[in-house]
Every structure is written in structure tokens, then in C-alpha cells.
Coordinates of C-alpha atoms in Angstrom, one line a residue:
Chain A
M1 CA -71.6 -14.8 9.0
I2 CA -70.7 -15.9 5.5
K3 CA -72.1 -19.3 4.6
V4 CA -69.8 -21.4 2.4
S5 CA -70.3 -24.8 0.7
I6 CA -67.3 -26.7 -0.5
I7 CA -67.5 -28.9 -3.6
G8 CA -64.9 -31.7 -3.6
F9 CA -62.8 -32.8 -0.6
G10 CA -59.3 -33.3 -1.9
N11 CA -56.1 -31.7 -0.6
V12 CA -57.0 -28.0 -1.1
A13 CA -60.6 -28.5 0.0
Q14 CA -59.5 -30.2 3.3
H15 CA -57.0 -27.5 4.1
L16 CA -59.6 -24.8 3.4
F17 CA -62.1 -26.5 5.5
S18 CA -59.7 -26.8 8.4
A19 CA -58.9 -23.1 8.1
F20 CA -62.6 -22.0 7.8
V21 CA -63.7 -23.9 11.0
K22 CA -61.1 -21.9 13.0
T23 CA -62.7 -18.5 11.9
T24 CA -65.6 -16.8 13.6
N25 CA -67.2 -15.3 10.5
I26 CA -67.3 -18.2 8.1
E27 CA -69.7 -21.2 8.4
V28 CA -69.2 -24.2 6.2
V29 CA -72.8 -25.4 5.5
Q30 CA -72.4 -28.2 3.1
I31 CA -69.6 -30.3 1.6
F32 CA -70.0 -32.3 -1.6
S33 CA -67.9 -35.5 -1.8
R34 CA -68.4 -38.8 -3.6
T35 CA -66.8 -40.6 -0.7
L36 CA -66.9 -40.0 3.1
P37 CA -63.5 -39.1 4.5
E38 CA -62.1 -40.8 7.6
G39 CA -61.2 -39.1 10.9
L40 CA -64.0 -36.6 11.0
S41 CA -66.4 -36.1 13.9
G42 CA -70.1 -36.8 13.6
Q43 CA -71.0 -33.2 13.5
E44 CA -68.6 -32.6 10.6
L45 CA -69.8 -35.7 8.8
S46 CA -73.4 -34.3 8.9
L47 CA -72.2 -31.6 6.5
F48 CA -71.4 -34.1 3.7
T49 CA -73.6 -35.0 0.7
N50 CA -72.9 -37.0 -2.4
D51 CA -76.0 -35.8 -4.1
Y52 CA -75.9 -32.6 -6.3
Q53 CA -79.7 -32.2 -5.8
S54 CA -79.4 -31.7 -2.1
L55 CA -77.0 -28.7 -2.5
Q56 CA -78.8 -25.6 -1.2
P57 CA -78.2 -22.0 -2.5
T58 CA -75.8 -20.2 -0.2
D59 CA -73.4 -17.2 -0.1
L60 CA -70.4 -18.9 -1.7
F61 CA -69.6 -22.3 -3.4
I62 CA -65.9 -23.2 -3.5
V63 CA -65.3 -25.8 -6.2
A64 CA -62.0 -27.5 -5.3
V65 CA -61.7 -30.2 -7.9
K66 CA -59.2 -31.1 -10.6
D67 CA -59.0 -28.5 -13.4
D68 CA -60.5 -30.8 -16.0
A69 CA -63.5 -31.5 -13.8
I70 CA -64.6 -27.9 -12.9
S71 CA -66.7 -27.5 -16.0
E72 CA -68.4 -30.9 -15.7
V73 CA -69.1 -30.5 -11.9
T74 CA -70.5 -27.0 -12.1
K75 CA -72.9 -28.2 -14.9
Q76 CA -74.5 -30.5 -12.3
F77 CA -75.6 -27.6 -10.1
L78 CA -79.4 -27.2 -10.0
F79 CA -79.3 -23.8 -8.3
K80 CA -79.0 -20.5 -10.3
N81 CA -77.4 -17.1 -9.8
Q82 CA -75.1 -18.2 -6.9
L83 CA -71.5 -17.2 -6.5
V84 CA -69.4 -20.2 -7.6
V85 CA -65.6 -20.0 -7.6
H86 CA -62.9 -22.5 -8.4
T87 CA -59.4 -22.8 -6.8
S88 CA -57.3 -23.4 -9.8
G89 CA -54.3 -21.4 -10.9
A90 CA -54.5 -22.6 -14.5
A91 CA -58.2 -22.6 -15.3
S92 CA -60.0 -19.6 -16.6
M93 CA -62.9 -18.0 -14.8
D94 CA -65.4 -19.0 -17.5
V95 CA -64.9 -22.8 -17.2
I96 CA -67.5 -22.5 -14.5
S97 CA -70.8 -23.3 -16.1
S98 CA -73.0 -20.3 -16.8
G99 CA -76.2 -19.8 -14.9
N100 CA -74.2 -18.9 -11.8
R101 CA -71.8 -15.9 -11.0
S102 CA -68.3 -17.1 -11.4
G103 CA -65.0 -16.3 -9.7
V104 CA -61.7 -17.6 -8.6
F105 CA -60.3 -18.3 -5.1
Y106 CA -56.7 -19.5 -5.8
P107 CA -54.5 -20.2 -2.8
L108 CA -50.9 -20.2 -4.2
Q109 CA -49.1 -22.9 -2.3
T110 CA -48.3 -26.6 -2.7
F111 CA -50.4 -28.6 -0.2
T112 CA -49.1 -31.8 1.1
K113 CA -51.7 -34.3 2.5
N114 CA -51.8 -34.5 6.3
K115 CA -49.2 -31.7 6.7
E116 CA -50.9 -28.7 8.3
V117 CA -50.2 -25.4 6.7
N118 CA -50.5 -21.9 8.2
F119 CA -52.9 -20.2 5.9
Q120 CA -52.0 -16.8 7.3
H121 CA -48.9 -16.7 5.1
I122 CA -50.4 -18.3 2.0
P123 CA -51.2 -15.7 -0.8
I124 CA -54.8 -16.0 -2.0
C125 CA -55.5 -14.7 -5.5
L126 CA -59.1 -13.5 -6.1
E127 CA -61.1 -12.7 -9.2
A128 CA -64.8 -12.0 -9.6
Q129 CA -67.2 -10.7 -12.2
N130 CA -68.3 -7.7 -10.1
Q131 CA -67.3 -5.7 -7.1
A132 CA -70.0 -7.1 -4.8
D133 CA -68.9 -10.7 -5.4
Y134 CA -65.2 -9.6 -5.0
N135 CA -66.1 -8.2 -1.6
I136 CA -67.5 -11.5 -0.5
L137 CA -64.4 -13.3 -1.7
E138 CA -62.2 -10.8 0.0
E139 CA -63.9 -11.1 3.3
V140 CA -63.6 -14.9 3.2
A141 CA -59.9 -14.8 2.1
K142 CA -58.9 -12.2 4.6
S143 CA -60.4 -14.2 7.4
I144 CA -57.9 -17.0 6.8
S145 CA -54.9 -15.2 5.2
N146 CA -53.2 -11.8 5.5
Q147 CA -51.9 -12.0 1.9
V148 CA -54.9 -11.4 -0.4
F149 CA -54.5 -10.1 -4.0
A150 CA -56.8 -9.1 -6.8
I151 CA -55.4 -11.1 -9.7
N152 CA -57.1 -11.2 -13.1
S153 CA -57.0 -14.3 -15.4
Q154 CA -54.0 -13.2 -17.5
Q155 CA -52.0 -12.4 -14.3
R156 CA -53.0 -15.7 -12.7
K157 CA -51.8 -17.5 -15.8
S158 CA -48.5 -15.8 -15.6
L159 CA -48.2 -16.7 -11.9
H160 CA -49.0 -20.3 -12.7
V161 CA -46.2 -20.4 -15.4
A162 CA -43.8 -18.7 -13.0
A163 CA -44.7 -21.2 -10.3
V164 CA -43.7 -24.1 -12.5
F165 CA -40.3 -22.6 -12.8
V166 CA -39.8 -21.6 -9.1
N167 CA -41.5 -24.7 -7.7
N168 CA -41.7 -27.7 -10.0
F169 CA -38.5 -27.1 -11.9
T170 CA -36.6 -26.1 -8.8
N171 CA -37.6 -29.3 -7.1
H172 CA -36.3 -31.2 -10.1
L173 CA -32.9 -29.4 -9.7
Y174 CA -33.0 -30.6 -6.1
A175 CA -33.6 -34.1 -7.3
I176 CA -30.6 -33.9 -9.6
G177 CA -28.5 -32.6 -6.8
S178 CA -29.7 -35.4 -4.6
E179 CA -28.8 -38.0 -7.2
I180 CA -25.3 -36.6 -7.7
C181 CA -24.8 -36.8 -3.9
K182 CA -26.1 -40.3 -3.7
V183 CA -23.9 -41.6 -6.5
N184 CA -20.8 -40.1 -4.7
N185 CA -21.7 -41.2 -1.2
V186 CA -22.3 -37.7 0.2
P187 CA -25.3 -37.0 2.4
F188 CA -27.7 -34.7 0.5
Q189 CA -28.6 -32.9 3.7
I190 CA -25.2 -31.1 3.6
L191 CA -26.8 -29.0 0.9
A192 CA -29.9 -28.2 2.9
P193 CA -28.6 -24.9 4.5
L194 CA -27.5 -23.7 1.0
I195 CA -30.9 -24.5 -0.5
E196 CA -32.6 -22.7 2.3
E197 CA -30.4 -19.6 2.1
T198 CA -30.9 -19.4 -1.7
A199 CA -34.6 -19.6 -1.3
L200 CA -34.8 -17.0 1.5
K201 CA -32.4 -14.6 -0.1
I202 CA -34.9 -13.6 -2.8
Q203 CA -37.2 -12.1 -0.2
T204 CA -34.7 -9.3 0.2
I205 CA -32.6 -9.3 -3.1
E206 CA -33.8 -9.5 -6.7
P207 CA -32.8 -13.0 -8.0
L208 CA -31.1 -11.4 -11.0
N209 CA -28.8 -9.5 -8.5
A210 CA -28.3 -12.6 -6.3
Q211 CA -26.8 -14.7 -9.1
T212 CA -23.5 -16.4 -8.2
G213 CA -21.5 -19.3 -9.5
P214 CA -19.2 -20.2 -12.4
A215 CA -21.7 -19.3 -15.2
I216 CA -22.0 -15.6 -14.1
R217 CA -18.3 -15.5 -13.4
R218 CA -17.7 -17.0 -16.8
D219 CA -15.3 -19.4 -15.1
Q220 CA -14.7 -21.6 -18.1
K221 CA -12.3 -24.0 -16.4
T222 CA -14.7 -24.9 -13.6
M223 CA -17.6 -25.3 -16.0
E224 CA -15.6 -27.6 -18.2
S225 CA -14.6 -29.7 -15.3
H226 CA -18.3 -29.9 -14.1
L227 CA -19.4 -31.0 -17.6
E228 CA -16.7 -33.6 -17.6
F229 CA -17.8 -34.8 -14.2
L230 CA -21.5 -35.2 -15.2
N231 CA -22.1 -38.6 -16.9
D232 CA -25.8 -38.2 -17.6
E233 CA -26.4 -36.6 -21.1
N234 CA -29.6 -35.0 -19.9
Y235 CA -27.9 -33.3 -17.0
K236 CA -25.1 -32.1 -19.3
E237 CA -27.7 -30.6 -21.5
I238 CA -29.5 -28.9 -18.6
Y239 CA -26.1 -27.6 -17.3
K240 CA -25.3 -26.1 -20.7
I241 CA -28.7 -24.5 -21.4
L242 CA -29.0 -23.0 -17.9
T243 CA -25.5 -21.7 -18.0
H244 CA -26.2 -20.1 -21.4
S245 CA -29.4 -18.6 -20.1
I246 CA -27.7 -17.1 -17.0
Q247 CA -25.1 -15.5 -19.2
D248 CA -27.8 -14.2 -21.6
H249 CA -30.0 -13.0 -18.8
V250 CA -27.4 -10.8 -17.2
K251 CA -27.4 -8.6 -20.4
K252 CA -30.8 -7.5 -19.3
L253 CA -29.4 -5.8 -16.2
Chain B
M1 CA -5.6 -22.5 22.0
I2 CA -5.2 -23.1 18.3
K3 CA -3.4 -20.3 16.5
V4 CA -4.7 -19.5 13.0
S5 CA -3.5 -17.2 10.3
I6 CA -5.8 -16.1 7.5
I7 CA -4.5 -15.5 4.0
G8 CA -6.8 -13.2 2.0
F9 CA -9.6 -11.0 3.4
G10 CA -12.5 -11.4 0.9
N11 CA -16.0 -12.6 1.8
V12 CA -15.2 -16.0 3.1
A13 CA -12.2 -14.8 5.1
Q14 CA -14.1 -12.0 6.7
H15 CA -16.9 -14.3 7.8
L16 CA -14.4 -16.9 9.2
F17 CA -12.6 -14.1 11.1
S18 CA -15.9 -12.9 12.6
A19 CA -16.7 -16.4 13.7
F20 CA -13.2 -17.2 15.1
V21 CA -13.1 -14.1 17.3
K22 CA -16.2 -15.3 19.0
T23 CA -14.6 -18.6 20.1
T24 CA -12.5 -19.2 23.2
N25 CA -10.2 -21.8 21.7
I26 CA -9.1 -20.1 18.4
E27 CA -6.8 -17.2 18.2
V28 CA -6.3 -15.4 14.9
V29 CA -2.6 -14.4 14.9
Q30 CA -2.0 -12.9 11.5
I31 CA -4.1 -11.8 8.4
F32 CA -2.5 -11.3 5.0
S33 CA -4.2 -8.8 2.8
R34 CA -2.9 -6.5 0.1
T35 CA -5.3 -3.7 1.2
L36 CA -6.4 -2.7 4.7
P37 CA -10.1 -3.2 5.2
E38 CA -12.3 -0.5 6.7
G39 CA -14.3 -0.6 9.9
L40 CA -11.9 -2.6 12.0
S41 CA -10.5 -1.6 15.4
G42 CA -6.9 -0.8 16.0
Q43 CA -6.3 -4.1 17.7
E44 CA -7.7 -6.0 14.8
L45 CA -5.8 -3.9 12.3
S46 CA -2.5 -4.9 14.1
L47 CA -3.1 -8.4 12.8
F48 CA -2.7 -7.4 9.2
T49 CA 0.3 -7.7 7.0
N50 CA 0.8 -7.3 3.2
D51 CA 4.2 -8.9 3.3
Y52 CA 4.6 -12.6 2.8
Q53 CA 8.0 -12.5 4.5
S54 CA 6.4 -11.4 7.8
L55 CA 4.1 -14.5 8.0
Q56 CA 5.2 -16.6 11.0
P57 CA 4.8 -20.4 11.3
T58 CA 1.7 -21.3 13.2
D59 CA -0.9 -24.1 13.8
L60 CA -3.0 -23.5 10.8
F61 CA -3.0 -21.3 7.7
I62 CA -6.4 -20.8 6.0
V63 CA -6.0 -19.6 2.4
A64 CA -9.3 -17.9 1.4
V65 CA -8.5 -16.6 -2.0
K66 CA -9.9 -17.2 -5.5
D67 CA -9.5 -20.7 -6.8
D68 CA -7.1 -19.6 -9.5
A69 CA -4.8 -17.8 -7.0
I70 CA -4.4 -20.6 -4.4
S71 CA -1.4 -22.1 -6.2
E72 CA 0.4 -18.8 -6.8
V73 CA -0.3 -17.5 -3.2
T74 CA 0.9 -20.6 -1.5
K75 CA 4.1 -20.6 -3.6
Q76 CA 5.1 -17.3 -1.9
F77 CA 5.2 -18.8 1.6
L78 CA 8.7 -18.9 3.0
F79 CA 7.9 -21.2 6.0
K80 CA 7.9 -25.0 5.5
N81 CA 6.0 -28.0 6.9
Q82 CA 3.1 -26.0 8.2
L83 CA -0.6 -27.0 7.8
V84 CA -2.0 -25.0 4.9
V85 CA -5.6 -25.4 3.8
H86 CA -7.8 -23.7 1.2
T87 CA -11.5 -23.0 1.4
S88 CA -12.6 -23.9 -2.1
G89 CA -15.2 -26.4 -3.1
A90 CA -13.8 -26.9 -6.6
A91 CA -10.0 -26.9 -6.2
S92 CA -8.1 -30.1 -5.4
M93 CA -6.1 -30.4 -2.3
D94 CA -2.8 -30.5 -4.2
V95 CA -3.1 -27.0 -5.7
I96 CA -1.5 -25.9 -2.5
S97 CA 2.2 -25.6 -3.2
S98 CA 4.3 -28.5 -1.8
G99 CA 6.7 -27.8 1.1
N100 CA 3.7 -27.5 3.5
R101 CA 1.1 -30.0 4.6
S102 CA -2.1 -29.4 2.6
G103 CA -5.7 -29.7 3.4
V104 CA -9.2 -28.3 2.8
F105 CA -11.6 -26.3 5.0
Y106 CA -14.6 -25.7 2.8
P107 CA -17.7 -24.0 4.3
L108 CA -20.6 -24.9 2.0
Q109 CA -22.7 -21.7 1.9
T110 CA -23.1 -18.6 -0.2
F111 CA -21.7 -15.7 1.6
T112 CA -23.1 -12.3 1.0
K113 CA -21.0 -9.3 1.9
N114 CA -22.1 -7.4 5.0
K115 CA -24.8 -10.0 5.7
E116 CA -24.0 -11.8 8.9
V117 CA -24.3 -15.6 8.8
N118 CA -24.8 -18.1 11.6
F119 CA -21.9 -20.5 11.2
Q120 CA -23.5 -23.0 13.5
H121 CA -25.7 -24.2 10.7
I122 CA -23.1 -24.0 7.9
P123 CA -21.7 -27.4 6.9
I124 CA -17.9 -27.4 6.9
C125 CA -16.2 -30.1 4.7
L126 CA -12.7 -31.1 5.8
E127 CA -9.9 -33.0 4.2
A128 CA -6.3 -33.5 5.3
Q129 CA -3.3 -35.6 4.4
N130 CA -3.1 -37.4 7.8
Q131 CA -5.2 -37.9 10.9
A132 CA -3.2 -35.5 13.1
D133 CA -3.9 -32.6 10.7
Y134 CA -7.5 -33.7 10.3
N135 CA -7.9 -33.5 14.1
I136 CA -6.7 -29.9 14.1
L137 CA -9.1 -28.9 11.3
E138 CA -11.9 -30.7 13.1
E139 CA -11.3 -28.9 16.3
V140 CA -11.3 -25.5 14.5
A141 CA -14.4 -26.4 12.5
K142 CA -16.4 -27.7 15.4
S143 CA -15.7 -24.6 17.4
I144 CA -17.7 -22.6 14.9
S145 CA -20.2 -25.1 13.3
N146 CA -22.1 -28.1 14.5
Q147 CA -22.1 -29.6 11.0
V148 CA -18.6 -30.9 10.2
F149 CA -18.0 -33.6 7.6
A150 CA -14.9 -35.5 6.4
I151 CA -15.2 -35.1 2.6
N152 CA -12.6 -36.3 0.2
S153 CA -11.7 -34.5 -3.0
Q154 CA -13.9 -36.6 -5.3
Q155 CA -16.9 -36.1 -2.9
R156 CA -16.2 -32.4 -2.6
K157 CA -16.2 -32.1 -6.4
S158 CA -19.6 -33.9 -6.6
L159 CA -20.9 -31.5 -3.9
H160 CA -19.7 -28.6 -5.9
V161 CA -21.5 -29.7 -9.0
A162 CA -24.6 -30.5 -7.0
A163 CA -24.4 -27.0 -5.5
V164 CA -24.4 -25.4 -8.9
F165 CA -27.8 -27.2 -9.6
V166 CA -29.5 -26.5 -6.3
N167 CA -28.1 -23.0 -5.8
N168 CA -26.9 -21.2 -9.0
F169 CA -29.4 -22.8 -11.4
T170 CA -32.3 -22.6 -8.9
N171 CA -31.6 -18.9 -8.4
H172 CA -31.8 -18.5 -12.2
L173 CA -35.2 -20.2 -12.2
Y174 CA -36.2 -17.6 -9.6
A175 CA -34.9 -14.9 -11.9
I176 CA -37.1 -16.2 -14.8
G177 CA -40.1 -16.4 -12.5
S178 CA -39.5 -12.9 -11.3
E179 CA -39.2 -11.7 -14.9
I180 CA -42.5 -13.4 -15.9
C181 CA -44.2 -11.7 -13.0
K182 CA -42.7 -8.3 -13.8
V183 CA -43.9 -8.4 -17.5
N184 CA -47.4 -9.3 -16.3
N185 CA -47.6 -6.8 -13.4
V186 CA -47.7 -9.3 -10.7
P187 CA -45.7 -8.8 -7.5
F188 CA -43.0 -11.6 -7.4
Q189 CA -43.3 -11.7 -3.6
I190 CA -46.6 -13.6 -4.1
L191 CA -44.4 -16.6 -5.0
A192 CA -42.1 -16.2 -1.9
P193 CA -44.1 -18.6 0.4
L194 CA -44.2 -21.2 -2.4
I195 CA -40.4 -20.9 -2.9
E196 CA -39.8 -21.2 0.8
E197 CA -42.1 -24.3 1.1
T198 CA -40.4 -26.0 -1.8
A199 CA -37.0 -25.5 -0.4
L200 CA -37.9 -26.6 3.2
K201 CA -39.8 -29.6 2.0
I202 CA -36.6 -31.4 0.9
Q203 CA -35.5 -31.5 4.6
T204 CA -38.1 -34.1 5.2
I205 CA -39.1 -35.6 1.8
E206 CA -36.8 -36.9 -1.0
P207 CA -37.0 -34.4 -3.8
L208 CA -37.8 -37.2 -6.3
N209 CA -40.9 -38.0 -4.2
A210 CA -41.9 -34.3 -3.7
Q211 CA -42.2 -33.7 -7.4
T212 CA -45.5 -32.0 -8.4
G213 CA -46.8 -30.1 -11.4
P214 CA -47.9 -30.6 -15.0
A215 CA -44.8 -32.5 -16.1
I216 CA -45.1 -35.3 -13.6
R217 CA -48.9 -35.5 -14.1
R218 CA -48.3 -35.5 -17.9
D219 CA -50.9 -32.8 -18.1
Q220 CA -50.3 -32.1 -21.8
K221 CA -53.0 -29.4 -22.1
T222 CA -51.5 -27.3 -19.4
M223 CA -47.9 -27.7 -20.7
E224 CA -49.0 -26.7 -24.2
S225 CA -50.7 -23.5 -22.8
H226 CA -47.6 -22.7 -20.8
L227 CA -45.3 -23.0 -23.8
E228 CA -47.7 -20.9 -25.8
F229 CA -47.6 -18.3 -23.0
L230 CA -43.8 -18.1 -23.0
N231 CA -42.4 -15.7 -25.6
D232 CA -38.7 -16.1 -24.9
E233 CA -37.2 -18.9 -27.0
N234 CA -34.6 -19.6 -24.3
Y235 CA -37.4 -20.1 -21.6
K236 CA -39.4 -22.3 -23.9
E237 CA -36.3 -24.5 -24.4
I238 CA -35.7 -24.6 -20.6
Y239 CA -39.3 -25.5 -20.0
K240 CA -39.1 -28.4 -22.5
I241 CA -35.8 -29.8 -21.4
L242 CA -36.7 -29.7 -17.7
T243 CA -40.2 -31.2 -18.4
H244 CA -38.5 -34.0 -20.3
S245 CA -36.0 -34.6 -17.6
I246 CA -38.7 -34.8 -14.9
Q247 CA -40.6 -37.4 -16.9
D248 CA -37.4 -39.3 -17.5
H249 CA -36.2 -39.1 -13.9
V250 CA -39.4 -40.6 -12.5
K251 CA -38.6 -43.9 -14.3
K252 CA -35.7 -44.2 -11.8
L253 CA -38.2 -44.5 -8.9

């Protein structure tokens, strides 16, 4: 049995806690949170503390707080030489205050409050200072997910940047599409199957090879009529720069 | 029984043909194609012609050729006053040569060769010059899909522009993400669950409300480190303009 304490009780922490309680080999022993969450049983509530001094040494501390707070929070720990990991894709391993052994336990997914996720399919990226610590992280990760990867800080940073493109920026393109539909009285949901197909296709085809549309066909007439159709100067600019980039990218094939 | 002739035998035409033969109320009577396709049975091959003169009047002609060719192809028809529709999202209804009744039968999906699609979930956008013709198109469309919409030319044009953003441009963002991963020795498939979740989320949440990431949080430190990380000037530019657009868009909330 691996004993785990969770520091912070936001979105990621809550999802991890729900996943851990379903396992047979992980026991959550303490949870640090400034406020007591609602909707938990008495037994679960007994795990909570808002006092750093009451945190006891244990096998693994998972610090699931905002990136900016990791350093400050881990400085408050009174214990020494424990394995302390954060859950951030962007923060380096050494933002964890020295005095403890640091590591990273980064589940690569967007977590929406109150929407249950199936951790089995969520990739977890691990990093540790030594093999023994890595083994602990791996056992914990594998007990909730079947996609566990050793990812060093440089690789994790690249993943984080890539995730901004494929998740945050993609969502913004959806928002633009939705607005265009709204203005023209077309239900955006007509585009849902296309959006889904585009996203699923990359599981079997390299995105570079899956590229379709007027930009890659160099269909000048269609692109001009699209630019004429768009009123928003911002959207025109996005249309031009992405078109240019698609045409530029294909040269790398 | 509605009798349908298909003009052209590219991707869209082939997928429509496969869907029609599975129905009980649609009979494909002729297929016009310059070349004979491989892998069809003798009975199916007997439907083919490469001679415009041999095309007989029938209930519906579906012209599934490249946008630029619609006008030229429909000029070759010797019959008059038949219902002739094209399958394009971008072309207007009147590119179909006069002399016949024109319309549009636009399945909104990316079709990949040799990859079977389930037409039931593919939205089909219809347009006709009169109600009687619309009713024929609707019966044909509903026999292969349960998502059938009356969409006029202006609406269809807006859908086509929106589709470039949510499909073509999104796929390019995936290609950029994939390249960033490759350069840093990270398997791109780690991002697949995130990509899927982002795409499926918009079926229940407005994309504008689903926006996450450093741009919307105005997390300057993270954005600066991402821009520093990106070497490609094109990608830096895309990062900046999409970040700006996300921050600008949120004002519309």
C-alpha cells in the first residue's frame, strides 16, 4: 500500500482523489486545503487539514496547486527528505522547495469541474530525481492510468507548448466557427461531426498528411471569396496567416 | 422508389453510392465517369457510362465533381427540366447550367478514400428552387442520414468558411503540435486524448465558455516562456495572433 497526501483540493486534486479511492494499492492519508469542500462523507472529511504543521511524513506528497503557488506552498512543509511532486505541465521540477526529493506527476488532460473523467485513458507524465522515486510514481500512476510516460522537463515543456496549439488555440478556432454560424443563423452543431472526425483522424493519420481544404489545394478563388465573406479584421488576419503556414508547412513533407 | 443518377465518381460520389445501395427506396440508375473504377461487381459496372448522350432523364442527378467543373459538366447534359444538384459547400446553386432545375445536396464531412463513413451522423444541407424539388432531396437525404437541414446559399457559404476554421485550420494546429513533439522526442499520441476531449466538449459547452489556457488567464510568464521556446517565426506569429484573438474575443461574452 502506497500512502499519499494531497496538497490543494482544486480540479486536478479532486479528480486524482476520486481515482485513488477506487484503487486497492493507494491510500490517501491526508489532504491539505484551506477550505473544506462540500459533498464529502465524514470519513473523507477526516482526511482534511488546513494546518501545514499537522502534515505527517508519508510515501508521496502530490502538490496540486497553481503553478505560481508551488514554490511558496512547498516552503511551508516542516518535514524533510520526503518525495514531493507537482502536477504542472509548465513548472520545472526545481520549483519545489529543496529539503525534500522533488518530482513531477503531470496528468495531460483538461479537467472540467464536476465532469467525471476516465483516468485510464489520461496520459500521466512522470519525472523524478532518482530511479527509486520514479518507481513509486510509476506504481501510483499505473494504478489509475494505462498511459504512463517518463518525460523530462524539456520534453514536458514542449508538450505544454504543443498542448496550447492543439487544445487552447483549437478551441478558439471552434469559437470563431461558432460565431460565424450564429451570425448567419446556422446551428453550430451541424459542424460537430466534422470537428469530431478531424480530431479522431489524427489517431491513425499524421496531421500533415491529413491536411485538406482550399489552402493546401491552393484554390485561390475560394480563399478570396472566404476573405471577402469575413468582416472581422482579426479573423481575416488569422485566415491569412494559417493559410500561409499550411502552404509553407507542406514543403517540409 | 426514387431513381438517382450520379455524375462523377470521386470520393464523395463513391461514398454516396455505397450509402444509396444500402437503402430500399433509392435506386442508382446511371453513373457517369470518364474512367471505370476497380473493385466493383459486373452488375455495378453496368451502371457506368462515359458518354453524356447516353444519360437518361430521371428523378435526380447528383453532380459530385470539383467545384470548378460543375458548370462545364452540367452544360453537357442533353436532357431538360430535370432536377440537377451539386454536392459543393462553396459553389452557388446557379453554377448549374440553366435548362434544368437546380439544387444542392451538400454532405458536410471530410471524406477519406477507402475509409467507410457512417452517413447516419453526417449532416446533409439541402437547397432547391421549389418545395416539390426540396421534398425529393429531403426524402433521398433522410434515407441515408438522420441529420438533414434546409440551408440556403448564404448560410451554406458561412458554414463552408466556418468549416475551414474548425477543420482545415484545426488540423494545421495539430500538425504544428505534432512537429513540436517530434523535434523534442515526445510521442504525439500523448496528446490524442486531450485533442479528443477538446473536440467532444463543444457538443455540450459553447466553445467561448470552454476556453482555457495561458491566453485567457493572461498568464504573461507562461506565454513569454512559450514564445521563447518556439524557434519557428511562423509559429511565434500564430501564437501571438491567436493569443490576441482569444483575449479580444472574451470581451464579447
